[in-house]
PDB file of C-alpha atoms in Angstrom:
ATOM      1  CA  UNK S 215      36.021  49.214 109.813  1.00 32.00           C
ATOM      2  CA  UNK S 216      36.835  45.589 109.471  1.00 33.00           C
ATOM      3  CA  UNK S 217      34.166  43.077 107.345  1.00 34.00           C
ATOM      4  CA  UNK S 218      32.893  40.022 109.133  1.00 34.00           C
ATOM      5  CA  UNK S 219      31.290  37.793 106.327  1.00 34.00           C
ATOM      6  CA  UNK S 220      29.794  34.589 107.327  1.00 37.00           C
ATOM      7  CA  UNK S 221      29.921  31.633 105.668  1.00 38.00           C
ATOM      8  CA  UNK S 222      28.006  30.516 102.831  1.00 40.00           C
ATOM      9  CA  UNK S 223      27.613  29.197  98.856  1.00 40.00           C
ATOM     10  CA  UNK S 224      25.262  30.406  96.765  1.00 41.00           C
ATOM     11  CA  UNK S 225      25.135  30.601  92.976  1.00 44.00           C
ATOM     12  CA  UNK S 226      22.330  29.923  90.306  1.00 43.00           C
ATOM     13  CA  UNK S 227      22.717  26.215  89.517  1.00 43.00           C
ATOM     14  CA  UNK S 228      22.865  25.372  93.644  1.00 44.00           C
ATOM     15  CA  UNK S 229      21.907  26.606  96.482  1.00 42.00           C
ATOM     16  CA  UNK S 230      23.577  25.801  99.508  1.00 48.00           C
ATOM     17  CA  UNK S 231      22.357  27.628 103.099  1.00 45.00           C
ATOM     18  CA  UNK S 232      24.689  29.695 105.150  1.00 50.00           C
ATOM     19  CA  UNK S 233      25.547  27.839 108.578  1.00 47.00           C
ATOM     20  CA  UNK S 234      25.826  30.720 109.887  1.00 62.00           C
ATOM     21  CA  UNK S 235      22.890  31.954 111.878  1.00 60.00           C
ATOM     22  CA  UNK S 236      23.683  35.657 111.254  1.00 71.00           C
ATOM     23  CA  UNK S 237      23.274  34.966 107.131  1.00 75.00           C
ATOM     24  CA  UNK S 238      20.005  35.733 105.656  1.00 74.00           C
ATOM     25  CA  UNK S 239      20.949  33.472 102.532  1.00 74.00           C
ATOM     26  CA  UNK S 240      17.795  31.804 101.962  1.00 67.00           C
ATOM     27  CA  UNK S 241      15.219  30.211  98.959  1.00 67.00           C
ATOM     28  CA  UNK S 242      12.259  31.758  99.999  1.00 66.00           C
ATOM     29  CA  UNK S 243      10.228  29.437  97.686  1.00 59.00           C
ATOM     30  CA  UNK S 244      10.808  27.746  94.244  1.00 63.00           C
ATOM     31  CA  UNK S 245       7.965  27.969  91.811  1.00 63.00           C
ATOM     32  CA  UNK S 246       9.167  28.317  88.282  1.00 63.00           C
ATOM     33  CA  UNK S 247      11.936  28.809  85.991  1.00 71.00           C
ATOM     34  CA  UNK S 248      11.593  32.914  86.582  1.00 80.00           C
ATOM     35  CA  UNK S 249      14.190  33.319  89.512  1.00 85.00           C
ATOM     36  CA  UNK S 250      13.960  36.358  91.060  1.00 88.00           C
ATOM     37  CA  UNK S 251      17.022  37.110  93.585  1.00 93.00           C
ATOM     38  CA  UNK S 252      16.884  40.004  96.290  1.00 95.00           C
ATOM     39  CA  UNK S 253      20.606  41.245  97.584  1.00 96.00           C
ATOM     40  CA  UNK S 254      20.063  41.953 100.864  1.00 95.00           C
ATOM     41  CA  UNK S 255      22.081  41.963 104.444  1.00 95.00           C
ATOM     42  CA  UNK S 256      20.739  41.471 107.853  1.00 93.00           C
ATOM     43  CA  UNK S 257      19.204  44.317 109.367  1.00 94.00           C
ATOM     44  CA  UNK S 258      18.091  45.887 105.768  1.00 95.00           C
ATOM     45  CA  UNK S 259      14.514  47.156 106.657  1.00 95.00           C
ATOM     46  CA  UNK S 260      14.110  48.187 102.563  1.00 95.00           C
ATOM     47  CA  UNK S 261      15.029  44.670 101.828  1.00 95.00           C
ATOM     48  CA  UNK S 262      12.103  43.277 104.403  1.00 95.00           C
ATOM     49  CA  UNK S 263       9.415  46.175 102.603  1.00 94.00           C
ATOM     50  CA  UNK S 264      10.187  44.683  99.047  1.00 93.00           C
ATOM     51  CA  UNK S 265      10.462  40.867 100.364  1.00 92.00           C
ATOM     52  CA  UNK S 266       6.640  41.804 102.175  1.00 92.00           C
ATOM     53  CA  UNK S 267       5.634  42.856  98.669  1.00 90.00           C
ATOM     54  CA  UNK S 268       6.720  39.473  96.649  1.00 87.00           C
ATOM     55  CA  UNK S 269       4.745  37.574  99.410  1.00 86.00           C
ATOM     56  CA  UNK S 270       1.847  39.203  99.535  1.00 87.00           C
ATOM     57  CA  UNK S 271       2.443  38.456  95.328  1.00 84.00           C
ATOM     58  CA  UNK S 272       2.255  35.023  95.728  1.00 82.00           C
ATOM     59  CA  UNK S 273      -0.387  34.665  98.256  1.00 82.00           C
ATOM     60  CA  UNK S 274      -2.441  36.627  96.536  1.00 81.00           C
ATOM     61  CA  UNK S 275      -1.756  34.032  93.530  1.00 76.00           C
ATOM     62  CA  UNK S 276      -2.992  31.420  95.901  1.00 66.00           C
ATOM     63  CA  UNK S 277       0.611  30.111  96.986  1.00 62.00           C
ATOM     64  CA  UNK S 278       1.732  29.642  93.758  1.00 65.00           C
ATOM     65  CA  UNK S 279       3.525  32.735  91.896  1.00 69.00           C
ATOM     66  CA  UNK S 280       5.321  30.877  89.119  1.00 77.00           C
ATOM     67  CA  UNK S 281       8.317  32.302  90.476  1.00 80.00           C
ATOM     68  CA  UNK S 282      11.419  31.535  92.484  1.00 83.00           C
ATOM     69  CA  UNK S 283      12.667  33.783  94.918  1.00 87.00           C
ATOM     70  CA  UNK S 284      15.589  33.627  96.707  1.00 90.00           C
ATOM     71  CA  UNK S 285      17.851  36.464  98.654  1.00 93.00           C
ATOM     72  CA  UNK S 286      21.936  36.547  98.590  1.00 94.00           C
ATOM     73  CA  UNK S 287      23.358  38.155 102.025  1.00 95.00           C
ATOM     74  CA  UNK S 288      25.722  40.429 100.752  1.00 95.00           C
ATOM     75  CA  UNK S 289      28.173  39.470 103.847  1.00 94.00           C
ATOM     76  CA  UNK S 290      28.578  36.259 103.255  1.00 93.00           C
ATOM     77  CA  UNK S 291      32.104  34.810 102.837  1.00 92.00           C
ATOM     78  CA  UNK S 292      33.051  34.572  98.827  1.00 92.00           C
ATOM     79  CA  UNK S 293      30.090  37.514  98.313  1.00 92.00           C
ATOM     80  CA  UNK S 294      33.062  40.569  98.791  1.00 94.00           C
ATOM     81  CA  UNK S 295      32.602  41.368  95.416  1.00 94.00           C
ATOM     82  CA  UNK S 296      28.870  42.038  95.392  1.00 94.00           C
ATOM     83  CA  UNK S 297      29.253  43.456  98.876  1.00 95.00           C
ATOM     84  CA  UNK S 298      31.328  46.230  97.418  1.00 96.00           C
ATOM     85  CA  UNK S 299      29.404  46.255  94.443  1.00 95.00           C
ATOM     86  CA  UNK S 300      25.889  46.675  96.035  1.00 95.00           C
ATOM     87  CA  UNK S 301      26.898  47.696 100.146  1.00 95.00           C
ATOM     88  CA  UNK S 302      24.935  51.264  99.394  1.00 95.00           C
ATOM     89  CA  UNK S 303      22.459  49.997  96.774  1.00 96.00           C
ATOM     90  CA  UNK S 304      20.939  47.248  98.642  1.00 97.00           C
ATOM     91  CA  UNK S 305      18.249  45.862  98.264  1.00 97.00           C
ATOM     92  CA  UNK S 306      18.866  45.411  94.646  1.00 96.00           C
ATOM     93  CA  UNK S 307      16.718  42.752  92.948  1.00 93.00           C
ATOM     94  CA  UNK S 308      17.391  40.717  89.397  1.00 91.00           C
ATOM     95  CA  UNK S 309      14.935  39.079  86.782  1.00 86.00           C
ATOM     96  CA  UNK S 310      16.569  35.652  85.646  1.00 83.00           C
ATOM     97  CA  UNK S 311      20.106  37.164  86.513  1.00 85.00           C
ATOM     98  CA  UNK S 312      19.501  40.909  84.756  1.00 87.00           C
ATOM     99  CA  UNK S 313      19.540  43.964  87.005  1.00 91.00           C
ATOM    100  CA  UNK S 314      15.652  44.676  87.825  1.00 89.00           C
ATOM    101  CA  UNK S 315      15.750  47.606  90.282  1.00 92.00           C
ATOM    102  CA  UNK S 316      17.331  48.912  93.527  1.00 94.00           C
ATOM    103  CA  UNK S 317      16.337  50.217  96.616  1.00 95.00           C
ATOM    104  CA  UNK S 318      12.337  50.152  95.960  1.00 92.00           C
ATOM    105  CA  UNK S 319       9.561  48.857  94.064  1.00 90.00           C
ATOM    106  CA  UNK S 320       9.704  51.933  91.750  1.00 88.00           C
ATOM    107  CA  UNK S 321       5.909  53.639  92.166  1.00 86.00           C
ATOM    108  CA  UNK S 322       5.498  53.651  88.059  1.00 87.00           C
ATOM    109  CA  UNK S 323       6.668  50.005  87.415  1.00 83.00           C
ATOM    110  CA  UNK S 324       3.578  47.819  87.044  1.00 85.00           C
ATOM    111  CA  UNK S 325       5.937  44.926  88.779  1.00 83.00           C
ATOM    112  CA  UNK S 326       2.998  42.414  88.891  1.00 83.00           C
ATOM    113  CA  UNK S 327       1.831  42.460  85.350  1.00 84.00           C
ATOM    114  CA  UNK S 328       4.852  41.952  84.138  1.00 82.00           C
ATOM    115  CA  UNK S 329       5.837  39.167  86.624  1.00 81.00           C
ATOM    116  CA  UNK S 330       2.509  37.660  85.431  1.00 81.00           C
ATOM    117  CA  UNK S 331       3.467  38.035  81.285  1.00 80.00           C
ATOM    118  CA  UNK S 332       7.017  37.021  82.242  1.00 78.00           C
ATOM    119  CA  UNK S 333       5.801  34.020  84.077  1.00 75.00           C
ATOM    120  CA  UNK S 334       3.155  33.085  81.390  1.00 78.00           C
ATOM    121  CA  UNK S 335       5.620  32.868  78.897  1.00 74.00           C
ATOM    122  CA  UNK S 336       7.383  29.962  80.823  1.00 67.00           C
ATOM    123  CA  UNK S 337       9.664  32.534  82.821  1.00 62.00           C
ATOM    124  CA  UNK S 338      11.727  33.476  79.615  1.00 62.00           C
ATOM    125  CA  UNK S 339      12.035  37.247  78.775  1.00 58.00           C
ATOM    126  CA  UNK S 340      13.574  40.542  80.449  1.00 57.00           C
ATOM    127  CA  UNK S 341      12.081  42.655  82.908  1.00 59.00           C
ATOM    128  CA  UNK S 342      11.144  46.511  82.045  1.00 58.00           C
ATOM    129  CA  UNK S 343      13.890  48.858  83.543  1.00 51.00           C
TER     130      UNK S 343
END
């Protein structure tokens, strides 16, 4: 099987959007210093169920999470590495750049409380494993 990435740049200092239409590189939103980043691909309906969850997150925080959350299509040119790194784990999500979880919300992590302690302590800290 032969990879087609698409174009793109995307790292933690700048964020640059895919030209590609086919990318799902996006900032969803930028609220605070916590940065929360989903690896993800087209097509991942996991990836959509845990992005659903962060949303409903924030609007239930009246638009404002404290958070930033942004996704990194795992097909995107110069992502090969993390493609073959995460291409049966996906979606896997990271806490300020640390490895969070994979696949799911897991039922017994308490996600939003600890969003909430992370993000009142100016977004510095580590997320429960």
């Amino acid at each position: 099987m032969t990879r087609i990435f698409s174009s793109s740049s995307f790292s933690d200092d700048k964020f640059e959007p895919s030209p590609s239409p086919t990318s799902v590189t996006k900032k969803h939103w930028e609220d605070g210093r916590l940065h929360i980043r989903m690896f993800t691909k087209g097509g991942c309906t996991l990836c959509d169920v845990v992005k659903r969850e962060f949303e409903s997150y924030r609007e239930k925080s009246a638009g404002s999470s404290g958070f930033t959350f942004s996704s990194v299509d795992i097909t995107d040119v110069g992502n090969e590495g993390i493609y073959e790194k995460y291409k049966y784990d996906i979606p896997v999500v990271t806490g300020n750049g640390e490895y969070w979880f994979k696949h799911r919300i897991p039922k017994e992590l308490d996600w939003e409380s600890e969003i909430s302690s992370l993000v009142s302590k100016g977004g510095e800290g580590h997320f429960e494993k």
